[in-house]
Amino acid sequence: MTDRLKAALARLSAALSRAGDEALPLLARLIFAASLAGYFWASAATKLGEGIFGFLRPSSGAYAQIFPRQFEAVGYNSDALGLWHWAVVVLGTWAEFLLPLLILAGLMTRLAALGMIGFVAVQSLTDLYGHGGLAHAATLGAWFDRAPDGVILDQRLFWGLLLATLVFKGAGALSLDRVLGLDRRAAQQTA
């Protein structure tokens, strides 16, 4: 390979890396908005109880979704569950509303995306063990099987990659993190 070709490839590589640092986080947030934010908000809405204080009094469906086996064990009576169960359901519901909102706004994006990764991991474990997903090969899926449609292993792996992009790259140029100077690139540009 000639020196001129190597230099041209190095310049192209550097330009693509700079562009990627700006484009990938913004694209990740747009893809999150297009595919996952509505999913999480719809899921959270099913957990709200009735009335103005429904955000503090979860629906019975919230307990069925988050603690399926424990809820069944107490005869589907949420009053028979403890403070721990109530706190997990309420905080999980709030997280399902707030974390996607933070990601869309690009505010505390790295922390919000990390929180979403944890949320998706807990959600997946609940689906597998609490709702019996392990017994259903089509739901579970399998890696390296040439079929990319497994709801848990395949789909949620892509979700994790999308969220990991935000953890490692931040929110990108069009974000509150950038406006408020919470992004490392913004801090470097002002220094």
Backbone as a printed PyTorch tensor [residue, N CA C, xyz], in Angstrom:
tensor([[[  0.8470,  -1.1670,   0.0000],
         [  0.0000,   0.0000,   0.0000],
         [  0.8980,   1.2370,   0.0000]],

        [[  0.5900,   2.1740,  -0.8320],
         [  1.4310,   3.3610,  -0.9320],
         [  1.2020,   4.2810,   0.2450]],

        [[  2.1950,   5.1500,   0.4680],
         [  2.0900,   6.1030,   1.5720],
         [  0.9300,   7.0680,   1.3530]],

        [[  0.7050,   7.4710,   0.0990],
         [ -0.3920,   8.4030,  -0.1900],
         [ -1.7450,   7.7590,   0.0870]],

        [[ -1.8780,   6.4940,  -0.2690],
         [ -3.1250,   5.7850,  -0.0150],
         [ -3.3410,   5.6110,   1.4900]],

        [[ -2.2770,   5.2600,   2.2050],
         [ -2.3770,   5.1190,   3.6640],
         [ -2.7830,   6.4380,   4.3100]],

        [[ -2.1850,   7.5310,   3.8540],
         [ -2.5110,   8.8470,   4.4040],
         [ -3.9580,   9.2140,   4.1030]],

        [[ -4.4260,   8.9250,   2.9040],
         [ -5.8090,   9.2230,   2.5330],
         [ -6.7810,   8.3990,   3.3750]],

        [[ -6.4650,   7.1240,   3.5730],
         [ -7.3120,   6.2690,   4.4150],
         [ -7.3010,   6.7370,   5.8690]],

        [[ -6.1480,   7.1880,   6.3500],
         [ -6.0560,   7.6980,   7.7210],
         [ -6.9050,   8.9590,   7.8770]],

        [[ -6.8780,   9.8630,   6.8910],
         [ -7.6990,  11.0810,   6.9380],
         [ -9.1840,  10.7310,   6.9130]],

        [[ -9.5490,   9.7950,   6.0420],
         [-10.9420,   9.3620,   5.9560],
         [-11.3950,   8.7390,   7.2770]],

        [[-10.5410,   7.9030,   7.8280],
         [-10.8580,   7.2600,   9.1020],
         [-11.0420,   8.2920,  10.2120]],

        [[-10.1590,   9.2770,  10.2660],
         [-10.2670,  10.3230,  11.2920],
         [-11.5440,  11.1290,  11.1080]],

        [[-11.8840,  11.4620,   9.8730],
         [-13.1070,  12.2300,   9.6060],
         [-14.3480,  11.4350,   9.9910]],

        [[-14.3650,  10.1390,   9.6680],
         [-15.5030,   9.2980,  10.0280],
         [-15.6170,   9.1410,  11.5420]],

        [[-14.4820,   9.0390,  12.2200],
         [-14.5120,   8.9400,  13.6850],
         [-15.0840,  10.2060,  14.3090]],

        [[-14.6610,  11.3680,  13.8250],
         [-15.1920,  12.6400,  14.3460],
         [-16.6960,  12.7340,  14.0700]],

        [[-17.0870,  12.3960,  12.8540],
         [-18.5120,  12.4500,  12.5030],
         [-19.3120,  11.4530,  13.3370]],

        [[-18.7530,  10.2850,  13.5630],
         [-19.4350,   9.2660,  14.3570],
         [-19.6350,   9.6810,  15.7930]],

        [[-18.6670,  10.4100,  16.3430],
         [-18.7990,  10.8780,  17.7220],
         [-20.0130,  11.7830,  17.8790]],

        [[-20.3690,  12.5050,  16.8270],
         [-21.5350,  13.3800,  16.8740],
         [-22.7990,  12.6650,  16.3930]],

        [[-22.6860,  11.8760,  15.3310],
         [-23.8660,  11.2760,  14.7110],
         [-24.4140,  10.0770,  15.4790]],

        [[-23.5440,   9.1940,  15.9720],
         [-24.0340,   7.9730,  16.6230],
         [-24.9120,   8.2380,  17.8420]],

        [[-24.5210,   9.1280,  18.7630],
         [-25.4060,   9.3560,  19.9080],
         [-26.7550,   9.9530,  19.5040]],

        [[-26.7350,  10.8780,  18.5740],
         [-27.9900,  11.4680,  18.1190],
         [-28.8610,  10.4110,  17.4370]],

        [[-28.2610,   9.5880,  16.5850],
         [-29.0120,   8.5050,  15.9420],
         [-29.5500,   7.5200,  16.9760]],

        [[-28.7580,   7.2110,  17.9800],
         [-29.2130,   6.2850,  19.0260],
         [-30.4320,   6.8560,  19.7440]],

        [[-30.4010,   8.1560,  20.0410],
         [-31.5470,   8.7710,  20.7090],
         [-32.7690,   8.8100,  19.8020]],

        [[-32.5610,   9.0670,  18.5130],
         [-33.6840,   9.0620,  17.5760],
         [-34.2870,   7.6670,  17.4270]],

        [[-33.4370,   6.6580,  17.3510],
         [-33.9260,   5.2800,  17.2640],
         [-34.6470,   4.8910,  18.5460]],

        [[-34.1170,   5.3150,  19.6860],
         [-34.7890,   5.0630,  20.9620],
         [-36.1770,   5.7110,  20.9490]],

        [[-36.2570,   6.9560,  20.4760],
         [-37.5400,   7.6680,  20.4150],
         [-38.5150,   6.9410,  19.4840]],

        [[-38.0190,   6.4700,  18.3520],
         [-38.8760,   5.8420,  17.3590],
         [-39.3430,   4.4500,  17.7620]],

        [[-38.5340,   3.7340,  18.5380],
         [-38.8570,   2.3280,  18.7740],
         [-39.1010,   1.9430,  20.2240]],

        [[-38.4970,   2.6170,  21.1880],
         [-38.5860,   2.1280,  22.5620],
         [-39.2800,   3.0610,  23.5470]],

        [[-39.1940,   4.3520,  23.3670],
         [-39.7790,   5.2740,  24.3470],
         [-41.2770,   5.0200,  24.5160]],

        [[-42.0010,   4.9320,  23.4120],
         [-43.4360,   4.6650,  23.4870],
         [-43.7540,   3.3220,  24.1200]],

        [[-42.9300,   2.3380,  23.8400],
         [-43.1040,   1.0140,  24.4490],
         [-43.0200,   1.1040,  25.9700]],

        [[-41.9840,   1.7870,  26.4700],
         [-41.8190,   1.8780,  27.9210],
         [-42.9040,   2.7390,  28.5520]],

        [[-43.2970,   3.8320,  27.9050],
         [-44.3530,   4.6790,  28.4620],
         [-45.6980,   3.9520,  28.4810]],

        [[-46.0000,   3.1940,  27.4380],
         [-47.2460,   2.4230,  27.4230],
         [-47.2330,   1.3670,  28.5300]],

        [[-46.0910,   0.7340,  28.7040],
         [-45.9610,  -0.2560,  29.7710],
         [-46.1390,   0.3910,  31.1420]],

        [[-45.5300,   1.5420,  31.3450],
         [-45.6510,   2.2460,  32.6200],
         [-47.0870,   2.6720,  32.8760]],

        [[-47.7860,   3.1020,  31.8330],
         [-49.1720,   3.5520,  31.9960],
         [-50.0740,   2.4330,  32.4970]],

        [[-49.7650,   1.1850,  32.1280],
         [-50.5850,   0.0630,  32.6030],
         [-50.3910,  -0.1900,  34.0910]],

        [[-49.3450,   0.3690,  34.6540],
         [-49.0460,   0.1420,  36.0680],
         [-49.6380,   1.2080,  36.9910]],

        [[-50.1270,   2.2930,  36.4050],
         [-50.6850,   3.3700,  37.2160],
         [-52.0410,   2.9750,  37.7780]],

        [[-52.2500,   3.3420,  39.0370],
         [-53.5440,   3.1180,  39.6530],
         [-54.5140,   4.2110,  39.2450]],

        [[-55.7070,   4.1480,  39.7840],
         [-56.7410,   5.1130,  39.4310],
         [-56.5640,   6.4180,  40.2000]],

        [[-57.0710,   7.4800,  39.6200],
         [-57.1200,   8.7730,  40.2920],
         [-55.8270,   9.5550,  40.2070]],

        [[-55.8550,  10.7010,  40.8470],
         [-54.7330,  11.6340,  40.7960],
         [-53.4790,  11.0710,  41.4650]],

        [[-53.6660,  10.1870,  42.4200],
         [-52.5180,   9.5870,  43.1060],
         [-52.2050,   8.1820,  42.5930]],

        [[-52.6230,   7.9090,  41.3650],
         [-52.3560,   6.6060,  40.7560],
         [-50.8800,   6.3010,  40.6160]],

        [[-50.0490,   7.3440,  40.5910],
         [-48.6040,   7.1280,  40.5150],
         [-48.0410,   6.6290,  41.8480]],

        [[-48.8440,   6.7060,  42.9170],
         [-48.4310,   6.1840,  44.2230],
         [-49.1860,   4.9110,  44.6010]],

        [[-50.2940,   4.6560,  43.9210],
         [-51.1010,   3.4600,  44.1670],
         [-51.1560,   2.6450,  42.8870]],

        [[-50.1930,   1.7790,  42.6870],
         [-50.1150,   1.0180,  41.4260],
         [-51.3420,   0.1410,  41.2070]],

        [[-51.6070,  -0.1370,  39.9570],
         [-52.6890,  -1.0490,  39.6020],
         [-52.3080,  -2.4680,  40.0050]],

        [[-53.3110,  -3.3230,  40.0760],
         [-52.9910,  -4.7240,  40.3860],
         [-52.1720,  -5.3480,  39.2580]],

        [[-52.3780,  -4.8590,  38.0370],
         [-51.5900,  -5.3500,  36.9090],
         [-50.1060,  -5.0700,  37.0690]],

        [[-49.7780,  -3.9850,  37.7790],
         [-48.3630,  -3.6680,  38.0140],
         [-47.7030,  -4.7710,  38.8270]],

        [[-48.3920,  -5.2360,  39.8590],
         [-47.8420,  -6.3220,  40.6800],
         [-47.7790,  -7.6190,  39.8830]],

        [[-48.7810,  -7.8420,  39.0290],
         [-48.7910,  -9.0520,  38.2060],
         [-47.6390,  -9.0440,  37.2060]],

        [[-47.2770,  -7.8510,  36.7140],
         [-46.1810,  -7.7610,  35.7500],
         [-44.8220,  -7.9000,  36.4230]],

        [[-44.6480,  -7.2720,  37.5710],
         [-43.3270,  -7.1890,  38.1910],
         [-43.0620,  -8.3320,  39.1690]],

        [[-44.0820,  -8.7440,  39.9090],
         [-43.9400,  -9.8440,  40.8810],
         [-44.9870, -10.9180,  40.6060]],

        [[-44.9500, -11.5570,  39.4330],
         [-46.0430, -12.4670,  39.0740],
         [-46.2360, -13.6280,  40.0430]],

        [[-45.1820, -14.2480,  40.4710],
         [-45.3290, -15.4260,  41.3400],
         [-45.7350, -15.0420,  42.7550]],

        [[-45.1600, -13.9660,  43.2770],
         [-45.5250, -13.5160,  44.6180],
         [-46.9750, -13.0290,  44.6520]],

        [[-47.3850, -12.3410,  43.5920],
         [-48.7510, -11.8250,  43.5200],
         [-49.7490, -12.9750,  43.4600]],

        [[-49.4320, -13.9980,  42.7000],
         [-50.2900, -15.1830,  42.6370],
         [-50.3390, -15.8790,  43.9940]],

        [[-49.1990, -15.9330,  44.6780],
         [-49.1190, -16.6250,  45.9700],
         [-49.9970, -15.9690,  47.0360]],

        [[-50.2570, -14.6720,  46.9110],
         [-51.1090, -13.9810,  47.8910],
         [-52.5340, -13.8050,  47.3550]],

        [[-52.9050, -14.6350,  46.3900],
         [-54.2660, -14.6070,  45.8600],
         [-54.6040, -13.3320,  45.1110]],

        [[-53.6080, -12.7270,  44.4900],
         [-53.7780, -11.4990,  43.7050],
         [-54.3220, -10.3350,  44.5420]],

        [[-53.9130, -10.3190,  45.8020],
         [-54.3010,  -9.2440,  46.7120],
         [-53.0570,  -8.4040,  46.9910]],

        [[-52.9620,  -7.2410,  46.3730],
         [-51.7600,  -6.4140,  46.5300],
         [-51.5690,  -5.9270,  47.9560]],

        [[-52.6560,  -5.8500,  48.7340],
         [-52.5280,  -5.4330,  50.1340],
         [-51.7520,  -6.4640,  50.9640]],

        [[-51.7110,  -7.6970,  50.4850],
         [-50.9870,  -8.7510,  51.1990],
         [-49.4840,  -8.7060,  50.9390]],

        [[-49.0680,  -7.8990,  49.9640],
         [-47.6410,  -7.7460,  49.6920],
         [-47.0840,  -6.6420,  50.5770]],

        [[-45.7820,  -6.6450,  50.7580],
         [-45.1580,  -5.7060,  51.6880],
         [-44.7300,  -4.3890,  51.0690]],

        [[-44.1320,  -3.5880,  51.9150],
         [-43.6190,  -2.2750,  51.5200],
         [-42.5710,  -2.4140,  50.4180]],

        [[-41.7480,  -3.4420,  50.5050],
         [-40.7210,  -3.6830,  49.4920],
         [-41.3480,  -3.8100,  48.1050]],

        [[-42.3940,  -4.6250,  47.9940],
         [-43.0530,  -4.8330,  46.7120],
         [-43.6420,  -3.5220,  46.1890]],

        [[-44.2990,  -2.7770,  47.0700],
         [-44.8810,  -1.4960,  46.6690],
         [-43.7760,  -0.5540,  46.1740]],

        [[-42.6710,  -0.4520,  46.9070],
         [-41.5870,   0.4630,  46.5390],
         [-40.9820,   0.0780,  45.1890]],

        [[-40.7560,  -1.2000,  44.9590],
         [-40.1790,  -1.6480,  43.6920],
         [-41.1260,  -1.3350,  42.5380]],

        [[-42.4100,  -1.5870,  42.7250],
         [-43.3850,  -1.3300,  41.6700],
         [-43.4880,   0.1690,  41.3870]],

        [[-43.5730,   0.9810,  42.4240],
         [-43.6960,   2.4320,  42.2330],
         [-42.4310,   3.0040,  41.5970]],

        [[-41.2800,   2.6550,  42.1240],
         [-40.0280,   3.1880,  41.5760],
         [-39.7710,   2.6680,  40.1590]],

        [[-40.1180,   1.4210,  39.9160],
         [-39.9790,   0.8720,  38.5640],
         [-40.8900,   1.5790,  37.5680]],

        [[-42.1000,   1.8910,  37.9960],
         [-43.0290,   2.6190,  37.1350],
         [-42.5060,   4.0170,  36.8420]],

        [[-42.0430,   4.7010,  37.8650],
         [-41.4730,   6.0380,  37.6670],
         [-40.2750,   5.9760,  36.7280]],

        [[-39.4300,   4.9550,  36.9030],
         [-38.2550,   4.8060,  36.0360],
         [-38.6700,   4.6080,  34.5860]],

        [[-39.7600,   3.8670,  34.3730],
         [-40.2310,   3.6270,  33.0030],
         [-40.7240,   4.9100,  32.3390]],

        [[-41.1650,   5.8540,  33.1210],
         [-41.5500,   7.1600,  32.5740],
         [-40.3510,   8.0970,  32.4540]],

        [[-39.5700,   8.1890,  33.5260],
         [-38.5320,   9.2220,  33.6110],
         [-37.2680,   8.9170,  32.8080]],

        [[-36.7660,   7.7070,  32.8540],
         [-35.5210,   7.3930,  32.1510],
         [-35.6390,   7.6140,  30.6370]],

        [[-36.7140,   7.1460,  29.9940],
         [-36.8420,   7.4630,  28.5620],
         [-36.9540,   8.9720,  28.3000]],

        [[-37.6490,   9.6860,  29.1770],
         [-37.7680,  11.1320,  29.0040],
         [-36.3950,  11.8090,  29.0700]],

        [[-35.5700,  11.3830,  30.0180],
         [-34.2160,  11.9360,  30.1300],
         [-33.3880,  11.6330,  28.8830]],

        [[-33.5240,  10.4320,  28.3620],
         [-32.7790,  10.0630,  27.1500],
         [-33.2440,  10.9160,  25.9710]],

        [[-34.5450,  11.0860,  25.8080],
         [-35.0510,  11.8770,  24.6920],
         [-34.6000,  13.3310,  24.7810]],

        [[-34.5930,  13.8740,  25.9920],
         [-34.1560,  15.2590,  26.1810],
         [-32.6390,  15.3850,  26.1060]],

        [[-31.9540,  14.2790,  26.2640],
         [-30.4950,  14.3260,  26.2910],
         [-30.0050,  14.9450,  27.5850]],

        [[-30.6680,  14.6430,  28.6790],
         [-30.3070,  15.1720,  29.9960],
         [-29.8680,  14.0170,  30.8920]],

        [[-28.6700,  14.1260,  31.4250],
         [-28.0840,  13.0420,  32.2320],
         [-28.1820,  11.7210,  31.4680]],

        [[-27.8720,  11.7990,  30.1990],
         [-28.1040,  10.7020,  29.2610],
         [-27.3330,   9.4450,  29.6190]],

        [[-26.0750,   9.6040,  29.9700],
         [-25.2660,   8.4230,  30.2890],
         [-25.8600,   7.6720,  31.4860]],

        [[-26.2220,   8.4080,  32.5080],
         [-26.8060,   7.7900,  33.7020],
         [-28.1740,   7.1870,  33.3900]],

        [[-29.0030,   7.9080,  32.6180],
         [-30.3240,   7.4000,  32.2560],
         [-30.2030,   6.1280,  31.4130]],

        [[-29.2820,   6.1110,  30.4630],
         [-29.0970,   4.9190,  29.6300],
         [-28.5810,   3.7430,  30.4550]],

        [[-27.6910,   4.0180,  31.3850],
         [-27.2180,   2.9600,  32.2810],
         [-28.3750,   2.4210,  33.1180]],

        [[-29.2230,   3.3210,  33.6090],
         [-30.4120,   2.8980,  34.3440],
         [-31.3400,   2.0620,  33.4880]],

        [[-31.4850,   2.4290,  32.2140],
         [-32.3350,   1.6560,  31.3100],
         [-31.7560,   0.2670,  31.0390]],

        [[-30.4330,   0.1780,  30.9620],
         [-29.8150,  -1.1400,  30.7920],
         [-30.1560,  -2.0270,  31.9860]],

        [[-30.0330,  -1.4820,  33.1780],
         [-30.4170,  -2.2290,  34.3850],
         [-31.8890,  -2.5890,  34.3630]],

        [[-32.7150,  -1.6490,  33.9550],
         [-34.1520,  -1.8930,  33.8800],
         [-34.4620,  -3.0340,  32.9170]],

        [[-33.8560,  -2.9990,  31.7370],
         [-34.0930,  -4.0410,  30.7290],
         [-33.5890,  -5.3960,  31.2330]],

        [[-32.4750,  -5.4010,  31.9550],
         [-31.9660,  -6.6600,  32.5090],
         [-32.9600,  -7.2450,  33.5090]],

        [[-33.4800,  -6.4090,  34.4070],
         [-34.4630,  -6.8830,  35.3940],
         [-35.7480,  -7.3110,  34.6840]],

        [[-36.1770,  -6.5230,  33.7040],
         [-37.3720,  -6.8620,  32.9320],
         [-37.2000,  -8.2300,  32.2600]],

        [[-36.0440,  -8.4550,  31.6800],
         [-35.7830,  -9.7170,  30.9910],
         [-35.7690, -10.8840,  31.9650]],

        [[-35.1300, -10.7050,  33.1050],
         [-35.1120, -11.7750,  34.1090],
         [-36.5160, -12.0740,  34.6230]],

        [[-37.3190, -11.0340,  34.8080],
         [-38.7040, -11.2270,  35.2390],
         [-39.4910, -11.9820,  34.1760]],

        [[-39.2860, -11.6110,  32.9100],
         [-39.9710, -12.3140,  31.8260],
         [-39.5480, -13.7830,  31.7590]],

        [[-38.2660, -14.0390,  31.9790],
         [-37.7640, -15.4110,  31.8830],
         [-38.1620, -16.2680,  33.0620]],

        [[-37.9850, -15.7450,  34.2710],
         [-38.2150, -16.5560,  35.4720],
         [-39.6000, -16.3400,  36.0790]],

        [[-40.0600, -15.1080,  36.1280],
         [-41.3620, -14.8360,  36.7360],
         [-42.5250, -15.2160,  35.8470]],

        [[-42.4000, -14.9580,  34.5450],
         [-43.4870, -15.2360,  33.6120],
         [-43.2600, -16.5140,  32.8100]],

        [[-42.2110, -17.2600,  33.0980],
         [-41.9930, -18.5590,  32.4730],
         [-41.4390, -18.5300,  31.0590]],

        [[-40.7920, -17.4430,  30.6800],
         [-40.2310, -17.3350,  29.3370],
         [-39.1940, -18.3860,  29.0200]],

        [[-38.5480, -18.9070,  30.0430],
         [-37.5330, -19.9490,  29.8080],
         [-38.1290, -21.1910,  29.1630]],

        [[-39.3970, -21.4350,  29.4180],
         [-40.0430, -22.6340,  28.8840],
         [-40.4940, -22.4620,  27.4420]],

        [[-40.3900, -21.2530,  26.9100],
         [-40.8700, -20.9890,  25.5470],
         [-39.6940, -20.5790,  24.6680]],

        [[-39.2370, -21.5150,  23.8550],
         [-38.0520, -21.2750,  23.0250],
         [-38.2280, -20.0800,  22.0920]],

        [[-39.4390, -19.8730,  21.5880],
         [-39.6620, -18.7500,  20.6710],
         [-39.5310, -17.4160,  21.3900]],

        [[-39.9460, -17.3570,  22.6370],
         [-39.8160, -16.1270,  23.4290],
         [-38.3710, -15.9080,  23.8210]],

        [[-37.7290, -16.9440,  24.2910],
         [-36.3540, -16.8510,  24.7460],
         [-35.4090, -16.5500,  23.5890]],

        [[-35.5510, -17.2850,  22.5080],
         [-34.6320, -17.1360,  21.3840],
         [-33.2990, -17.7810,  21.7060]],

        [[-32.3610, -17.6360,  20.8020],
         [-31.0200, -18.1810,  20.9980],
         [-30.0480, -17.3580,  20.1740]],

        [[-28.8910, -17.1360,  20.7050],
         [-27.8680, -16.4170,  19.9660],
         [-27.1880, -17.3680,  18.9800]],

        [[-26.6840, -16.8200,  17.9040],
         [-25.9370, -17.5570,  16.8890],
         [-26.7650, -18.6590,  16.2390]],

        [[-28.0860, -18.4370,  16.1260],
         [-28.9580, -19.4550,  15.5500],
         [-29.5230, -19.0640,  14.1800]],

        [[-29.0860, -17.9700,  13.6240],
         [-29.5140, -17.4570,  12.3290],
         [-30.9490, -16.9490,  12.3320]],

        [[-31.6220, -16.9140,  13.4750],
         [-32.9900, -16.3940,  13.5760],
         [-32.9550, -15.2040,  14.5430]],

        [[-33.0800, -13.9860,  14.0360],
         [-32.9040, -12.8050,  14.8810],
         [-34.1700, -12.3260,  15.5740]],

        [[-35.1510, -13.2140,  15.7840],
         [-36.4400, -12.7420,  16.2710],
         [-36.7850, -13.1880,  17.6940]],

        [[-35.8260, -13.6860,  18.4490],
         [-36.1020, -14.0540,  19.8260],
         [-36.3600, -12.8000,  20.6530]],

        [[-37.5040, -12.7480,  21.3350],
         [-37.9070, -11.5530,  22.0610],
         [-36.9210, -11.1910,  23.1700]],

        [[-36.4320, -12.1670,  23.8880],
         [-35.5640, -11.8640,  25.0210],
         [-34.1020, -11.7570,  24.5880]],

        [[-33.5130, -12.8340,  24.1330],
         [-32.0800, -12.8140,  23.8610],
         [-31.7080, -11.9440,  22.6620]],

        [[-32.4420, -12.0140,  21.5820],
         [-32.0670, -11.2490,  20.3940],
         [-32.4880,  -9.7830,  20.5010]],

        [[-33.7610,  -9.5630,  20.6900],
         [-34.2880,  -8.2040,  20.6980],
         [-33.6510,  -7.3500,  21.7900]],

        [[-33.5630,  -7.8640,  22.9620],
         [-33.0590,  -7.0600,  24.0750],
         [-31.5490,  -6.8680,  24.0100]],

        [[-30.8640,  -7.7220,  23.2780],
         [-29.4450,  -7.4940,  23.0260],
         [-29.2670,  -6.2310,  22.1840]],

        [[-30.1200,  -6.0580,  21.1820],
         [-30.0780,  -4.8340,  20.3830],
         [-30.4200,  -3.6060,  21.2260]],

        [[-31.3970,  -3.7390,  22.1160],
         [-31.7270,  -2.6290,  23.0080],
         [-30.5020,  -2.2510,  23.8320]],

        [[-29.8160,  -3.2760,  24.3390],
         [-28.6220,  -3.0290,  25.1550],
         [-27.5340,  -2.3200,  24.3790]],

        [[-27.3370,  -2.6990,  23.1220],
         [-26.3330,  -2.0300,  22.2960],
         [-26.7020,  -0.5680,  22.0750]],

        [[-27.9480,  -0.3120,  21.7880],
         [-28.4150,   1.0550,  21.5980],
         [-28.1580,   1.8850,  22.8530]],

        [[-28.5120,   1.3460,  23.9970],
         [-28.3260,   2.0570,  25.2630],
         [-26.8500,   2.1760,  25.6290]],

        [[-26.0550,   1.1520,  25.3350],
         [-24.6110,   1.2250,  25.6110],
         [-23.9520,   2.3200,  24.7780]],

        [[-24.4350,   2.5340,  23.5680],
         [-23.9230,   3.6280,  22.7440],
         [-24.0770,   4.9510,  23.4920]],

        [[-25.2280,   5.1450,  24.1260],
         [-25.4730,   6.3780,  24.8740],
         [-24.6320,   6.4460,  26.1430]],

        [[-24.4120,   5.3210,  26.7810],
         [-23.5600,   5.3090,  27.9780],
         [-22.1430,   5.7340,  27.6120]],

        [[-21.5960,   5.1750,  26.5330],
         [-20.2040,   5.4360,  26.1770],
         [-19.9960,   6.7210,  25.3790]],

        [[-20.9830,   7.1090,  24.5740],
         [-20.8200,   8.2760,  23.6960],
         [-21.5220,   9.5270,  24.2150]],

        [[-22.4400,   9.3790,  25.1510],
         [-23.2010,  10.5320,  25.6190],
         [-24.3790,  10.7890,  24.7070]],

        [[-24.9800,  11.9880,  24.8440],
         [-26.2300,  12.3090,  24.1530],
         [-26.0310,  12.8740,  22.7590]],

        [[-24.8670,  13.4110,  22.4730],
         [-24.6450,  14.0200,  21.1750],
         [-24.9090,  15.5170,  21.1890]],

        [[-24.8460,  16.0890,  20.0050],
         [-24.8610,  17.5460,  19.8730],
         [-26.1920,  18.1770,  20.2730]],

        [[-27.3000,  17.6300,  19.8660],
         [-28.6030,  18.2220,  20.1510],
         [-29.1490,  17.6690,  21.4540]],

        [[-28.6090,  18.1500,  22.5610],
         [-28.9970,  17.6060,  23.8560],
         [-28.8780,  18.6650,  24.9450]],

        [[-29.6180,  18.4560,  26.0040],
         [-29.4910,  19.3310,  27.1660],
         [-28.1460,  19.1220,  27.8520]],

        [[-27.6100,  17.9130,  27.7810],
         [-26.2730,  17.6730,  28.3420],
         [-25.2620,  18.6230,  27.7040]],

        [[-25.3390,  18.7860,  26.4070],
         [-24.4060,  19.6620,  25.6860],
         [-24.6710,  21.1270,  26.0550]],

        [[-25.9350,  21.5190,  26.0740],
         [-26.2910,  22.9070,  26.3850],
         [-25.8490,  23.2830,  27.8040]],

        [[-26.0340,  22.3630,  28.7390],
         [-25.7080,  22.6380,  30.1400],
         [-24.2440,  22.3550,  30.4890]],

        [[-23.4700,  21.8890,  29.5120],
         [-22.0650,  21.5960,  29.7590],
         [-21.8330,  20.3150,  30.5370]],

        [[-22.7960,  19.4000,  30.5020],
         [-22.6590,  18.1260,  31.2130],
         [-21.9750,  17.0620,  30.3720]],

        [[-21.7250,  17.3660,  29.1200],
         [-21.0780,  16.4330,  28.2010],
         [-19.5910,  16.7520,  28.1340]],

        [[-18.7490,  15.7470,  28.1300],
         [-17.3060,  15.9580,  28.1490],
         [-16.8000,  16.7570,  26.9420]],

        [[-17.4270,  16.5460,  25.7670],
         [-16.9810,  17.2830,  24.5860],
         [-17.2730,  18.7620,  24.7360]],

        [[-18.3990,  19.0970,  25.3320],
         [-18.7160,  20.5140,  25.5490],
         [-17.7130,  21.1320,  26.5230]],

        [[-17.3410,  20.3760,  27.5350],
         [-16.3690,  20.8860,  28.5150],
         [-15.0050,  21.0510,  27.8620]],

        [[-14.6140,  20.1440,  26.9700],
         [-13.3320,  20.2520,  26.2900],
         [-13.3020,  21.4310,  25.3300]],

        [[-14.4320,  21.7300,  24.6840],
         [-14.4800,  22.8230,  23.7230],
         [-14.3730,  24.1830,  24.4020]],

        [[-14.8510,  24.2880,  25.6500],
         [-14.7890,  25.5650,  26.3590],
         [-13.4740,  25.7420,  27.0930]],

        [[-12.7250,  24.6690,  27.2640],
         [-11.4410,  24.7530,  27.9980],
         [-10.3430,  25.3250,  27.1550]]])
